Structures are given as structure tokens and as C-alpha cells.
mmCIF file of C-alpha atoms in Angstrom:
data_model
loop_
_atom_site.group_PDB
_atom_site.id
_atom_site.type_symbol
_atom_site.label_atom_id
_atom_site.label_comp_id
_atom_site.label_asym_id
_atom_site.label_seq_id
_atom_site.Cartn_x
_atom_site.Cartn_y
_atom_site.Cartn_z
ATOM 1 C CA MET A 7 152.659 55.969 -3.099
ATOM 2 C CA ALA A 8 151.795 59.114 -1.171
ATOM 3 C CA ASP A 9 148.088 58.839 -1.817
ATOM 4 C CA ARG A 10 148.064 55.178 -0.839
ATOM 5 C CA ARG A 11 149.675 56.111 2.481
ATOM 6 C CA ALA A 12 147.158 58.895 2.989
ATOM 7 C CA GLU A 13 144.300 56.520 2.297
ATOM 8 C CA LYS A 14 145.657 54.064 4.799
ATOM 9 C CA VAL A 15 146.109 56.708 7.463
ATOM 10 C CA PHE A 16 142.632 58.106 7.062
ATOM 11 C CA TRP A 17 140.565 55.050 6.591
ATOM 12 C CA LYS A 18 142.543 52.093 7.887
ATOM 13 C CA PRO A 19 144.774 53.527 10.599
ATOM 14 C CA THR A 20 146.481 50.372 11.708
ATOM 15 C CA ALA A 21 149.832 49.993 9.979
ATOM 16 C CA ASP A 22 151.771 51.510 7.101
ATOM 17 C CA VAL A 23 152.877 49.670 3.971
ATOM 18 C CA GLY A 24 155.958 48.407 5.800
ATOM 19 C CA GLY A 25 153.886 46.963 8.599
ATOM 20 C CA ASN A 26 154.910 49.641 11.125
ATOM 21 C CA PRO A 27 152.233 51.021 13.451
ATOM 22 C CA VAL A 28 150.687 54.217 12.134
ATOM 23 C CA VAL A 29 150.131 57.168 14.446
ATOM 24 C CA SER A 30 146.413 57.727 14.174
ATOM 25 C CA LEU A 31 145.209 61.071 12.937
ATOM 26 C CA LEU A 32 141.554 60.326 13.567
ATOM 27 C CA PRO A 33 139.495 60.827 16.699
ATOM 28 C CA ASP A 34 139.160 57.582 18.560
ATOM 29 C CA GLN A 35 135.504 57.006 17.827
ATOM 30 C CA TRP A 36 136.161 57.271 14.100
ATOM 31 C CA HIS A 37 138.457 54.284 14.104
ATOM 32 C CA HIS A 38 135.475 52.017 13.977
ATOM 33 C CA SER A 39 134.722 52.195 10.276
ATOM 34 C CA PRO A 40 134.267 55.951 9.801
ATOM 35 C CA MET A 41 133.170 55.561 6.225
ATOM 36 C CA ARG A 42 130.410 53.208 7.243
ATOM 37 C CA ARG A 43 129.301 55.587 9.986
ATOM 38 C CA PHE A 44 129.268 58.533 7.599
ATOM 39 C CA PHE A 45 127.323 56.684 4.940
ATOM 40 C CA LEU A 46 124.747 55.329 7.365
ATOM 41 C CA ILE A 47 124.047 58.738 8.895
ATOM 42 C CA PHE A 48 124.093 60.345 5.442
ATOM 43 C CA LEU A 49 121.601 57.876 3.992
ATOM 44 C CA GLY A 50 119.399 57.921 7.098
ATOM 45 C CA ILE A 51 119.074 61.710 7.141
ATOM 46 C CA GLN A 52 118.546 61.796 3.418
ATOM 47 C CA ILE A 53 115.755 59.231 3.331
ATOM 48 C CA LEU A 54 114.075 60.920 6.300
ATOM 49 C CA LEU A 55 114.208 64.401 4.774
ATOM 50 C CA PHE A 56 113.181 63.116 1.379
ATOM 51 C CA ALA A 57 110.130 61.399 2.865
ATOM 52 C CA VAL A 58 109.268 64.557 4.815
ATOM 53 C CA GLU A 59 109.591 66.628 1.649
ATOM 54 C CA LEU A 60 106.969 64.481 -0.066
ATOM 55 C CA LEU A 61 104.360 65.009 2.658
ATOM 56 C CA GLU A 62 101.366 66.955 1.418
ATOM 57 C CA PRO A 63 101.506 69.739 4.065
ATOM 58 C CA ILE A 64 105.213 70.279 3.379
ATOM 59 C CA GLN A 65 104.551 70.410 -0.344
ATOM 60 C CA GLN A 66 101.705 72.895 0.089
ATOM 61 C CA HIS A 67 103.327 75.211 2.624
ATOM 62 C CA PHE A 68 107.017 75.054 1.696
ATOM 63 C CA ILE A 69 107.896 73.360 -1.582
ATOM 64 C CA LEU A 70 105.286 74.918 -3.864
ATOM 65 C CA PRO A 71 105.717 78.466 -2.459
ATOM 66 C CA TRP A 72 109.477 78.045 -2.774
ATOM 67 C CA THR A 73 109.120 76.845 -6.368
ATOM 68 C CA ALA A 74 106.841 79.791 -7.206
ATOM 69 C CA LEU A 75 109.376 82.175 -5.645
ATOM 70 C CA LEU A 76 112.108 80.569 -7.755
ATOM 71 C CA ALA A 77 110.037 81.151 -10.909
ATOM 72 C CA ARG A 78 109.475 84.796 -9.938
ATOM 73 C CA VAL A 79 113.182 85.342 -9.269
ATOM 74 C CA CYS A 80 114.047 83.786 -12.634
ATOM 75 C CA ALA A 81 111.454 85.980 -14.392
ATOM 76 C CA LEU A 82 112.794 89.046 -12.581
ATOM 77 C CA LEU A 83 116.360 88.301 -13.696
ATOM 78 C CA VAL A 84 115.328 87.512 -17.265
ATOM 79 C CA THR A 85 113.349 90.735 -17.613
ATOM 80 C CA LEU A 86 116.513 92.694 -16.811
ATOM 81 C CA PHE A 87 117.703 91.944 -20.330
ATOM 82 C CA ASP A 88 114.620 90.477 -22.016
ATOM 83 C CA SER A 89 111.138 91.957 -21.669
ATOM 84 C CA HIS A 90 109.509 88.818 -23.116
ATOM 85 C CA ALA A 91 109.306 86.864 -19.887
ATOM 86 C CA ALA A 92 106.806 86.441 -17.084
ATOM 87 C CA SER A 93 106.011 83.990 -14.328
ATOM 88 C CA VAL A 94 102.688 82.449 -13.355
ATOM 89 C CA GLY A 95 102.906 80.188 -10.312
ATOM 90 C CA LYS A 96 105.790 77.813 -10.931
ATOM 91 C CA VAL A 97 105.859 78.494 -14.691
ATOM 92 C CA LEU A 98 108.355 80.805 -16.352
ATOM 93 C CA TRP A 99 107.023 81.653 -19.786
ATOM 94 C CA ASN A 100 107.303 83.878 -22.807
ATOM 95 C CA PRO A 101 103.892 85.517 -23.525
ATOM 96 C CA ALA A 102 105.024 86.384 -27.055
ATOM 97 C CA THR A 103 105.748 82.800 -28.153
ATOM 98 C CA GLY A 104 103.671 80.942 -25.582
ATOM 99 C CA PHE A 105 106.661 78.793 -24.607
ATOM 100 C CA GLY A 106 107.091 78.159 -20.904
ATOM 101 C CA VAL A 107 109.033 75.982 -18.496
ATOM 102 C CA SER A 108 107.298 74.573 -15.447
ATOM 103 C CA ILE A 109 109.583 74.091 -12.440
ATOM 104 C CA GLU A 110 108.750 70.590 -11.261
ATOM 105 C CA PRO A 111 110.109 68.437 -8.408
ATOM 106 C CA GLY A 112 113.761 67.748 -9.110
ATOM 107 C CA CYS A 113 114.160 71.126 -10.793
ATOM 108 C CA ASN A 114 113.719 73.383 -7.761
ATOM 109 C CA GLY A 115 117.036 72.511 -6.124
ATOM 110 C CA VAL A 116 115.371 71.128 -3.002
ATOM 111 C CA GLU A 117 116.635 67.577 -3.516
ATOM 112 C CA ALA A 118 120.186 68.846 -4.105
ATOM 113 C CA CYS A 119 119.963 70.872 -0.883
ATOM 114 C CA ILE A 120 118.743 67.783 0.970
ATOM 115 C CA ILE A 121 121.764 65.816 -0.236
ATOM 116 C CA LEU A 122 124.114 68.618 0.827
ATOM 117 C CA LEU A 123 122.416 68.973 4.197
ATOM 118 C CA ALA A 124 122.676 65.233 4.865
ATOM 119 C CA ALA A 125 126.362 65.177 3.887
ATOM 120 C CA ILE A 126 127.165 68.160 6.098
ATOM 121 C CA ILE A 127 125.323 66.803 9.126
ATOM 122 C CA ALA A 128 126.805 63.326 8.696
ATOM 123 C CA PHE A 129 130.357 64.647 8.715
ATOM 124 C CA PRO A 130 131.985 65.436 12.084
ATOM 125 C CA ALA A 131 132.131 69.207 12.608
ATOM 126 C CA SER A 132 130.916 71.879 14.988
ATOM 127 C CA TRP A 133 127.337 73.085 14.566
ATOM 128 C CA ARG A 134 128.657 76.540 13.824
ATOM 129 C CA HIS A 135 130.726 75.217 10.925
ATOM 130 C CA ARG A 136 127.756 73.171 9.764
ATOM 131 C CA ALA A 137 125.504 76.242 9.800
ATOM 132 C CA TRP A 138 128.063 78.160 7.783
ATOM 133 C CA GLY A 139 128.301 75.321 5.261
ATOM 134 C CA LEU A 140 124.543 74.993 4.959
ATOM 135 C CA ALA A 141 124.032 78.717 4.373
ATOM 136 C CA LEU A 142 126.793 78.957 1.778
ATOM 137 C CA GLY A 143 125.794 75.672 0.176
ATOM 138 C CA PHE A 144 122.172 76.727 -0.115
ATOM 139 C CA VAL A 145 123.199 79.916 -1.927
ATOM 140 C CA ALA A 146 125.591 78.007 -4.221
ATOM 141 C CA VAL A 147 123.059 75.323 -5.135
ATOM 142 C CA GLN A 148 120.087 77.634 -5.599
ATOM 143 C CA GLY A 149 122.197 80.180 -7.471
ATOM 144 C CA LEU A 150 123.240 77.559 -9.991
ATOM 145 C CA ASN A 151 119.670 76.311 -10.139
ATOM 146 C CA VAL A 152 118.496 79.773 -11.201
ATOM 147 C CA VAL A 153 121.067 79.606 -14.004
ATOM 148 C CA ARG A 154 119.697 76.175 -14.917
ATOM 149 C CA VAL A 155 116.082 77.345 -15.147
ATOM 150 C CA ILE A 156 116.960 80.432 -17.173
ATOM 151 C CA SER A 157 119.211 78.467 -19.531
ATOM 152 C CA LEU A 158 116.466 75.869 -20.082
ATOM 153 C CA PHE A 159 113.970 78.658 -20.735
ATOM 154 C CA TYR A 160 116.086 79.885 -23.639
ATOM 155 C CA LEU A 161 117.256 76.467 -24.825
ATOM 156 C CA GLY A 162 113.643 75.346 -25.097
ATOM 157 C CA GLN A 163 112.795 78.275 -27.332
ATOM 158 C CA TRP A 164 115.812 77.592 -29.495
ATOM 159 C CA ASN A 165 115.980 73.826 -29.958
ATOM 160 C CA GLU A 166 113.870 71.023 -28.501
ATOM 161 C CA THR A 167 116.647 68.403 -28.633
ATOM 162 C CA ALA A 168 119.133 70.686 -26.894
ATOM 163 C CA PHE A 169 116.506 71.414 -24.244
ATOM 164 C CA ARG A 170 115.864 67.714 -23.652
ATOM 165 C CA VAL A 171 119.556 66.815 -23.371
ATOM 166 C CA ALA A 172 120.299 69.727 -21.054
ATOM 167 C CA HIS A 173 117.214 69.124 -18.941
ATOM 168 C CA GLU A 174 117.348 65.350 -18.591
ATOM 169 C CA TYR A 175 121.093 64.756 -18.461
ATOM 170 C CA LEU A 176 123.467 67.717 -18.290
ATOM 171 C CA TRP A 177 121.991 69.967 -15.619
ATOM 172 C CA GLN A 178 121.225 67.067 -13.296
ATOM 173 C CA GLY A 179 124.889 66.129 -13.232
ATOM 174 C CA LEU A 180 126.168 69.709 -13.076
ATOM 175 C CA ILE A 181 124.054 70.490 -10.024
ATOM 176 C CA MET A 182 125.406 67.398 -8.289
ATOM 177 C CA ILE A 183 129.002 68.334 -9.128
ATOM 178 C CA ASP A 184 128.212 71.716 -7.570
ATOM 179 C CA VAL A 185 126.918 70.005 -4.413
ATOM 180 C CA LEU A 186 129.996 67.774 -4.262
ATOM 181 C CA VAL A 187 132.479 70.612 -4.615
ATOM 182 C CA VAL A 188 130.671 72.814 -2.076
ATOM 183 C CA TRP A 189 130.821 69.924 0.371
ATOM 184 C CA LEU A 190 134.521 69.258 -0.325
ATOM 185 C CA VAL A 191 135.325 72.951 0.190
ATOM 186 C CA TRP A 192 133.384 72.885 3.436
ATOM 187 C CA VAL A 193 135.192 69.737 4.604
ATOM 188 C CA ARG A 194 138.574 71.221 3.761
ATOM 189 C CA THR A 195 137.868 74.398 5.700
ATOM 190 C CA ASN A 196 136.651 72.483 8.731
ATOM 191 C CA PRO A 197 138.611 73.982 11.664
ATOM 192 C CA GLU A 198 138.052 70.788 13.608
ATOM 193 C CA SER A 199 139.859 68.680 11.059
ATOM 194 C CA TRP A 200 141.088 65.360 12.344
ATOM 195 C CA VAL A 201 144.473 65.874 10.729
ATOM 196 C CA GLY A 202 147.253 66.676 13.145
ATOM 197 C CA ARG A 203 145.401 65.440 16.175
ATOM 198 C CA PRO A 204 147.403 63.191 18.401
ATOM 199 C CA ALA A 205 146.565 59.563 18.636
ATOM 200 C CA PRO A 206 144.923 58.556 21.896
ATOM 201 C CA GLY A 207 147.625 58.235 24.528
ATOM 202 C CA ASP A 208 150.345 59.535 22.221
ATOM 203 C CA GLN A 209 151.819 62.643 23.841
ATOM 204 C CA SER A 210 154.686 62.951 21.362
ATOM 205 C CA ALA A 211 152.363 63.621 18.445
ATOM 206 C CA SER A 212 150.680 66.644 20.033
ATOM 207 C CA ALA A 213 153.056 69.250 18.729
ATOM 208 C CA MET B 22 153.793 65.612 -7.298
ATOM 209 C CA ARG B 23 150.660 64.230 -5.799
ATOM 210 C CA THR B 24 150.022 67.373 -3.761
ATOM 211 C CA ASN B 25 150.170 69.466 -6.929
ATOM 212 C CA ARG B 26 147.499 67.327 -8.496
ATOM 213 C CA PHE B 27 145.167 68.183 -5.642
ATOM 214 C CA SER B 28 146.407 71.748 -5.253
ATOM 215 C CA SER B 29 143.058 73.234 -6.020
ATOM 216 C CA LEU B 30 139.523 72.026 -5.716
ATOM 217 C CA TRP B 31 138.681 74.471 -8.437
ATOM 218 C CA THR B 32 140.869 72.531 -10.832
ATOM 219 C CA PHE B 33 138.928 69.435 -9.878
ATOM 220 C CA PHE B 34 135.627 71.302 -10.253
ATOM 221 C CA LEU B 35 136.430 72.581 -13.735
ATOM 222 C CA ALA B 36 137.889 69.251 -14.829
ATOM 223 C CA ALA B 37 134.807 67.427 -13.549
ATOM 224 C CA ILE B 38 132.509 69.737 -15.529
ATOM 225 C CA ALA B 39 134.588 69.426 -18.691
ATOM 226 C CA TRP B 40 134.836 65.634 -18.435
ATOM 227 C CA PHE B 41 131.147 65.368 -17.634
ATOM 228 C CA LEU B 42 130.189 67.271 -20.784
ATOM 229 C CA VAL B 43 132.531 65.147 -22.904
ATOM 230 C CA ALA B 44 131.479 61.885 -21.257
ATOM 231 C CA THR B 45 127.773 62.697 -21.595
ATOM 232 C CA LEU B 46 128.107 63.456 -25.287
ATOM 233 C CA GLY B 47 129.977 60.174 -25.772
ATOM 234 C CA TRP B 48 127.576 58.223 -23.575
ATOM 235 C CA MET B 49 124.559 59.477 -25.533
ATOM 236 C CA GLN B 50 125.891 57.671 -28.601
ATOM 237 C CA VAL B 51 125.960 54.326 -26.809
ATOM 238 C CA SER B 52 123.413 54.781 -24.002
ATOM 239 C CA GLU B 53 120.858 52.477 -25.645
ATOM 240 C CA TRP B 54 123.323 49.613 -25.400
ATOM 241 C CA THR B 55 124.989 50.417 -22.084
ATOM 242 C CA SER B 56 121.575 50.606 -20.393
ATOM 243 C CA TYR B 57 120.326 47.390 -21.992
ATOM 244 C CA PRO B 58 121.537 45.183 -19.079
ATOM 245 C CA SER B 59 119.468 47.189 -16.606
ATOM 246 C CA ALA B 60 116.425 46.613 -18.819
ATOM 247 C CA ALA B 61 117.226 42.894 -18.780
ATOM 248 C CA ILE B 62 117.449 42.841 -14.977
ATOM 249 C CA ALA B 63 114.217 44.861 -14.731
ATOM 250 C CA HIS B 64 112.621 42.297 -17.053
ATOM 251 C CA ILE B 65 113.521 39.494 -14.648
ATOM 252 C CA LEU B 66 112.421 41.427 -11.558
ATOM 253 C CA LEU B 67 109.089 42.566 -12.981
ATOM 254 C CA GLY B 68 108.400 39.183 -14.561
ATOM 255 C CA ASN B 69 108.881 37.404 -11.239
ATOM 256 C CA GLY B 70 107.878 40.066 -8.726
ATOM 257 C CA ALA B 71 104.754 41.465 -10.366
ATOM 258 C CA LYS B 72 103.289 38.407 -12.096
ATOM 259 C CA ASP B 73 99.732 39.479 -11.336
ATOM 260 C CA TRP B 74 100.181 42.740 -13.201
ATOM 261 C CA VAL B 75 102.650 41.911 -15.967
ATOM 262 C CA ARG B 76 101.639 39.830 -18.975
ATOM 263 C CA THR B 77 104.694 40.099 -21.238
ATOM 264 C CA ILE B 78 107.773 42.287 -21.495
ATOM 265 C CA HIS B 79 109.534 43.327 -24.687
ATOM 266 C CA LYS B 80 112.876 45.018 -24.609
ATOM 267 C CA THR B 81 114.848 46.605 -27.385
ATOM 268 C CA PRO B 82 117.829 48.930 -27.105
ATOM 269 C CA GLY B 83 116.336 52.202 -25.896
ATOM 270 C CA GLN B 84 112.963 50.853 -24.832
ATOM 271 C CA LEU B 85 111.366 48.580 -22.276
ATOM 272 C CA GLN B 86 107.752 47.808 -23.108
ATOM 273 C CA VAL B 87 105.556 46.119 -20.524
ATOM 274 C CA GLU B 88 102.174 44.686 -21.502
ATOM 275 C CA THR B 89 100.108 44.432 -18.372
ATOM 276 C CA ARG B 90 96.947 42.649 -17.231
ATOM 277 C CA VAL B 91 95.680 45.939 -15.824
ATOM 278 C CA GLU B 92 92.576 47.156 -17.586
ATOM 279 C CA VAL B 93 92.137 50.852 -18.201
ATOM 280 C CA PRO B 94 89.209 52.701 -19.773
ATOM 281 C CA VAL B 95 89.719 53.852 -23.346
ATOM 282 C CA PRO B 96 88.069 56.859 -24.988
ATOM 283 C CA GLU B 97 84.883 56.382 -26.901
ATOM 284 C CA ASN B 98 85.322 55.061 -30.404
ATOM 285 C CA ALA B 99 83.183 53.474 -33.085
ATOM 286 C CA GLN B 100 82.500 50.483 -30.850
ATOM 287 C CA GLY B 101 81.616 52.703 -27.884
ATOM 288 C CA GLN B 102 83.504 53.123 -24.621
ATOM 289 C CA GLY B 103 85.463 50.099 -23.565
ATOM 290 C CA LYS B 104 88.511 48.859 -21.758
ATOM 291 C CA ALA B 105 91.956 47.823 -22.838
ATOM 292 C CA ASP B 106 95.049 46.304 -21.289
ATOM 293 C CA LEU B 107 97.582 48.900 -20.227
ATOM 294 C CA VAL B 108 100.926 49.012 -22.037
ATOM 295 C CA VAL B 109 103.744 50.825 -20.251
ATOM 296 C CA GLU B 110 106.894 52.077 -21.965
ATOM 297 C CA VAL B 111 110.083 53.438 -20.462
ATOM 298 C CA ASP B 112 113.510 54.348 -21.792
ATOM 299 C CA PRO B 113 116.183 52.554 -19.709
ATOM 300 C CA ALA B 114 118.782 55.204 -20.591
ATOM 301 C CA HIS B 115 116.624 57.845 -18.923
ATOM 302 C CA TYR B 116 117.979 56.793 -15.521
ATOM 303 C CA ALA B 117 121.477 55.833 -16.649
ATOM 304 C CA TYR B 118 123.087 59.272 -16.985
ATOM 305 C CA GLY B 119 124.943 58.658 -13.732
ATOM 306 C CA LEU B 120 127.522 56.656 -15.687
ATOM 307 C CA PRO B 121 129.092 59.679 -17.462
ATOM 308 C CA LEU B 122 129.001 61.559 -14.157
ATOM 309 C CA PHE B 123 130.854 58.718 -12.451
ATOM 310 C CA LEU B 124 133.448 58.526 -15.249
ATOM 311 C CA ALA B 125 133.911 62.313 -15.151
ATOM 312 C CA LEU B 126 134.643 62.234 -11.431
ATOM 313 C CA LEU B 127 137.149 59.405 -11.877
ATOM 314 C CA LEU B 128 138.900 61.336 -14.644
ATOM 315 C CA ALA B 129 138.840 64.669 -12.803
ATOM 316 C CA SER B 130 140.367 63.139 -9.685
ATOM 317 C CA ARG B 131 142.925 61.295 -11.821
ATOM 318 C CA SER B 132 141.896 58.096 -10.198
ATOM 319 C CA ARG B 133 144.297 55.196 -10.160
ATOM 320 C CA ASN B 134 143.251 51.996 -11.949
ATOM 321 C CA PHE B 135 140.809 53.953 -14.061
ATOM 322 C CA ILE B 136 139.763 51.074 -16.320
ATOM 323 C CA ARG B 137 139.163 48.707 -13.438
ATOM 324 C CA ARG B 138 137.182 51.252 -11.436
ATOM 325 C CA ALA B 139 135.215 52.386 -14.472
ATOM 326 C CA LEU B 140 134.168 48.818 -15.226
ATOM 327 C CA ALA B 141 133.305 48.150 -11.591
ATOM 328 C CA GLY B 142 131.291 51.378 -11.516
ATOM 329 C CA TYR B 143 129.416 50.485 -14.677
ATOM 330 C CA PHE B 144 128.282 47.144 -13.297
ATOM 331 C CA ILE B 145 127.477 48.480 -9.821
ATOM 332 C CA LEU B 146 125.475 51.394 -11.242
ATOM 333 C CA LEU B 147 123.213 48.931 -13.056
ATOM 334 C CA ILE B 148 121.619 48.240 -9.665
ATOM 335 C CA PRO B 149 120.267 51.759 -8.945
ATOM 336 C CA GLN B 150 119.367 52.119 -12.635
ATOM 337 C CA THR B 151 117.281 48.970 -12.427
ATOM 338 C CA PHE B 152 115.660 50.223 -9.225
ATOM 339 C CA SER B 153 114.621 53.455 -10.950
ATOM 340 C CA LEU B 154 113.389 51.567 -13.999
ATOM 341 C CA VAL B 155 111.276 49.095 -12.043
ATOM 342 C CA PHE B 156 109.658 51.794 -9.928
ATOM 343 C CA ASP B 157 108.952 53.894 -13.004
ATOM 344 C CA VAL B 158 107.001 50.981 -14.502
ATOM 345 C CA LEU B 159 105.189 50.326 -11.212
ATOM 346 C CA LYS B 160 104.314 54.005 -10.855
ATOM 347 C CA GLN B 161 102.883 54.145 -14.374
ATOM 348 C CA ILE B 162 100.739 51.096 -13.668
ATOM 349 C CA LEU B 163 99.580 52.639 -10.401
ATOM 350 C CA VAL B 164 98.685 55.964 -11.978
ATOM 351 C CA ALA B 165 96.813 54.305 -14.842
ATOM 352 C CA ALA B 166 94.891 51.995 -12.519
ATOM 353 C CA GLY B 167 93.777 54.899 -10.372
ATOM 354 C CA HIS B 168 93.079 53.143 -7.082
ATOM 355 C CA PRO B 169 95.184 50.654 -5.114
ATOM 356 C CA GLU B 170 92.103 48.435 -4.670
ATOM 357 C CA SER B 171 91.918 47.800 -8.395
ATOM 358 C CA LEU B 172 95.471 46.433 -8.247
ATOM 359 C CA GLY B 173 94.835 44.399 -5.121
ATOM 360 C CA ILE B 174 97.330 46.235 -2.960
ATOM 361 C CA ALA B 175 97.041 48.138 0.299
ATOM 362 C CA SER B 176 97.382 51.905 0.454
ATOM 363 C CA TRP B 177 100.737 51.634 2.254
ATOM 364 C CA GLN B 178 102.061 49.610 -0.680
ATOM 365 C CA MET B 179 100.861 52.335 -3.009
ATOM 366 C CA GLU B 180 102.706 54.902 -0.880
ATOM 367 C CA ALA B 181 105.820 52.723 -0.955
ATOM 368 C CA ILE B 182 105.717 52.587 -4.758
ATOM 369 C CA ALA B 183 105.253 56.361 -4.926
ATOM 370 C CA LEU B 184 108.185 56.911 -2.557
ATOM 371 C CA GLY B 185 110.334 54.408 -4.458
ATOM 372 C CA TYR B 186 109.552 56.149 -7.734
ATOM 373 C CA GLN B 187 110.389 59.602 -6.341
ATOM 374 C CA PHE B 188 113.599 58.293 -4.784
ATOM 375 C CA GLY B 189 114.533 56.421 -7.940
ATOM 376 C CA SER B 190 113.868 59.328 -10.273
ATOM 377 C CA LEU B 191 114.921 62.388 -8.267
ATOM 378 C CA LEU B 192 117.813 61.257 -6.070
ATOM 379 C CA LEU B 193 119.271 57.919 -7.087
ATOM 380 C CA PRO B 194 120.454 58.657 -10.658
ATOM 381 C CA THR B 195 122.810 61.408 -9.476
ATOM 382 C CA LEU B 196 123.458 60.334 -5.908
ATOM 383 C CA ALA B 197 124.536 56.768 -6.711
ATOM 384 C CA PRO B 198 127.469 57.681 -9.019
ATOM 385 C CA ILE B 199 128.801 60.277 -6.583
ATOM 386 C CA ALA B 200 128.537 57.964 -3.588
ATOM 387 C CA LEU B 201 130.210 55.198 -5.570
ATOM 388 C CA TRP B 202 133.043 57.460 -6.728
ATOM 389 C CA PHE B 203 133.513 58.710 -3.171
ATOM 390 C CA TRP B 204 133.785 55.130 -1.986
ATOM 391 C CA LEU B 205 136.160 53.942 -4.701
ATOM 392 C CA ASP B 206 138.377 57.045 -4.675
ATOM 393 C CA ARG B 207 138.830 57.610 -0.972
ATOM 394 C CA ALA B 208 142.443 58.686 -1.502
ATOM 395 C CA PHE B 209 141.226 61.829 -3.223
ATOM 396 C CA PHE B 210 139.056 62.755 -0.260
ATOM 397 C CA ALA B 211 141.952 62.120 2.118
ATOM 398 C CA ALA B 212 144.204 64.368 0.031
ATOM 399 C CA VAL B 213 141.596 67.151 0.103
ATOM 400 C CA ILE B 214 141.588 67.136 3.893
ATOM 401 C CA VAL B 215 145.383 66.972 4.105
ATOM 402 C CA GLU B 216 145.678 69.935 1.775
ATOM 403 C CA GLY B 217 143.252 71.992 3.862
ATOM 404 C CA TRP B 218 145.173 71.180 7.007
ATOM 405 C CA LEU B 219 148.508 72.065 5.380
ATOM 406 C CA ARG B 220 147.117 75.392 4.201
ATOM 407 C CA ARG B 221 145.852 76.272 7.659
ATOM 408 C CA THR B 222 149.155 75.239 9.198
ATOM 409 C CA GLU B 223 151.087 77.398 6.739
ATOM 410 C CA ALA B 224 148.752 80.329 7.416
ATOM 411 C CA LYS B 225 149.539 80.110 11.120
#
């Protein structure tokens, strides 16, 4: 029952289950379908950034250098405990066996960062809190992505089927769960949370 | 009781990972069949929307095979260099891994009406899966043909297909299940915010 009441308060702040008026906990402008507003802004920013990411100049000057840097960082970390690793461009490879993994679009964490960025910007918060969320989120997503690349590097040398399953299915979902949880943590720590705000014109609720 | 269930996002995080691993392993056993409806929808869409390119479509569990009218050069053989009709193949399950992710999120958040929401999610997720599938086929045709002129389309249409393919392969398979879960399980999101507010209030 409690969650149903919470849902009603946050997303349909009109009346409780007994038909009594509910004291709104949302800013006034969010009464007009906040979910719809969030989703529209989220999708708009995402499509825009995704299209920008695909532009040739952006690919040449940002995405490919970033991907090459990611490969170098992975090679650097791997060589701490395994000397059989090197990076050439966006490829992390083992010169001894000849096996290598090429970090392609979708594997460099850029798309996950775009999703996180769009979700953070679409949600009501101060720009300072957004900047904090973006910085922390970027580290969290790219950190896990480094783990993904290194794990795939070793899985590929061990078993082709395991590599395929991890690459095509498991890591895609795990990265997105990471993005989701980072965003939820950020939302929960938002100092400008709507909760506890008085309803417009309701002085009694401003304790 | 309810507050305890949402007491920690970390519990949710770990549960989501665990359920995702379990659900993915289970889904892999049946993915050929669960993704078959998206292949059937893609069959209808391609058969009606790309008649000039598509000759026939064969679908079996685990594979969608499209025989096209698009001619591509073939390597030299005994009869010399020639041309052949392009055949495109794609695995419908390749874009359907959002289903175990969606189920994992429902289970990790202890969603109410699990069966009902899971079924609704399965059917709704067929739409983005079909989108990804269709654009994969179109992209393969485009790449094989080489130039948009040979397919009778303008360059902006070629760009649209490229964008649709990138969107359908890189973002949609993972974004769609999360957005759908977020929409269906709004109570969980509300509880997360309430918990954060309560913690800050207690800290003060």
C-alpha cells in the first residue's frame, strides 16, 4: 500500500486512495506530466548527442583518440600483471598469441555516457549537482568499461563462446545497470529534491 | 517493510546483476523462439516497405534470411567475373538481449504484478527489437550495394538508414528495457527519492 501511495504522490498528485486531496510534493511545473517531460527531454538530448557523435569530425578528433587512449590504458593496466599485452591504435592484443580485441563503437563507453548525460540533464537539479553527477558517472562508466575490455581480452584467449556471450549480451547489460544505478544514486543525493517542498499556496506544509 | 526493501541501492544493484546473469543464461536457451515474433514482424515490414529491394524472406528460429534483388559483384570463378543477387542474414536474438535485462530489473526491484509486467514488457520490447532487425538488414543491403544511386535512394535516405542502424544496434537494445522498466515500475523510483530525502532529514 505504501508504494502505491508514493507512486500516486509523485506522479499523479491529485488525490489519495480514499479520494482525499493530496498535498503536492512536486514543484508546480512538474504537475503537468513530469514523466512525459523527463522522457521527451531525455530522448531529445540523446538523439541529438548520438547524431553529433556519428559526425565524421567528431569521430576523427574525439571518439577515435578517446578509443585509442582507452586501449592504451587497458594495455598499461594489463602489463602490470601480464607482460604479454600491447596496444596498437584501438586494438589491445597479445603479441605472443596474436589474439587481439579491437575497441569498436559501442565498446568505448561513449554511448553509455551519452545516456547518462541525457538522463542527468533531463532531470530537475542544479547545474552544480549535474556537473558532480556527470564527473562521477563518467568515472564509474569508463572504469567499468576498462574492466569489460580487459575481461574480454582474456575471455577471448580462453574460450570463443564465452567471449561471444560476454561481449554480445552480458557486458552490454552490465554497463547499462551501472549507468542506471549511478543515475539513481545521483537522483537520491539531489539536494534540490522535490520531497518535502510545500504545495503551492500551502503554508502549513512548509515545516 | 517497504522501506526496508529499498533500504539500499546497492542491494538493488547487486540483485540486478545477479538476476541479469541468471536471466541471460536462461534466455539464451530459448532466445531463438522468444525472438521469432520480431523476425515475423520484420518480415512483414521489409516485405511491404522495401519491395523494390526484397525478393523473398525466409525465417527460421535463430535466423532471418532475406534474398534481395540487389546485384553485387562476385569474385572471379570458372565462368569469369559476374554478378549475383545479394542474400542478407541476421540473427533476431542478437538484438533481443534486452528482455533478460528487463526481467532482471523487475526482479531486483521486487516489482508488483511481476507476471503481468513481464508479459507486457516482452510484447512491447518486440518493437525496438524489430526496429534494430530491420535496420540491420537495410544497412547490410546498403553496404553491399556501395552507392545510394544503385539502390535508387537519395543520400539523405542513406544517412537515415545509417543513423537508424547505429541507433538500433548501439542504444536501443539496452536503452529500451531500462526505459520500459522505469515506466512500469515508477513506485520504485519514487521510493528511491523518498529514501534519500529521509536520510538527509535524519542527518540534519
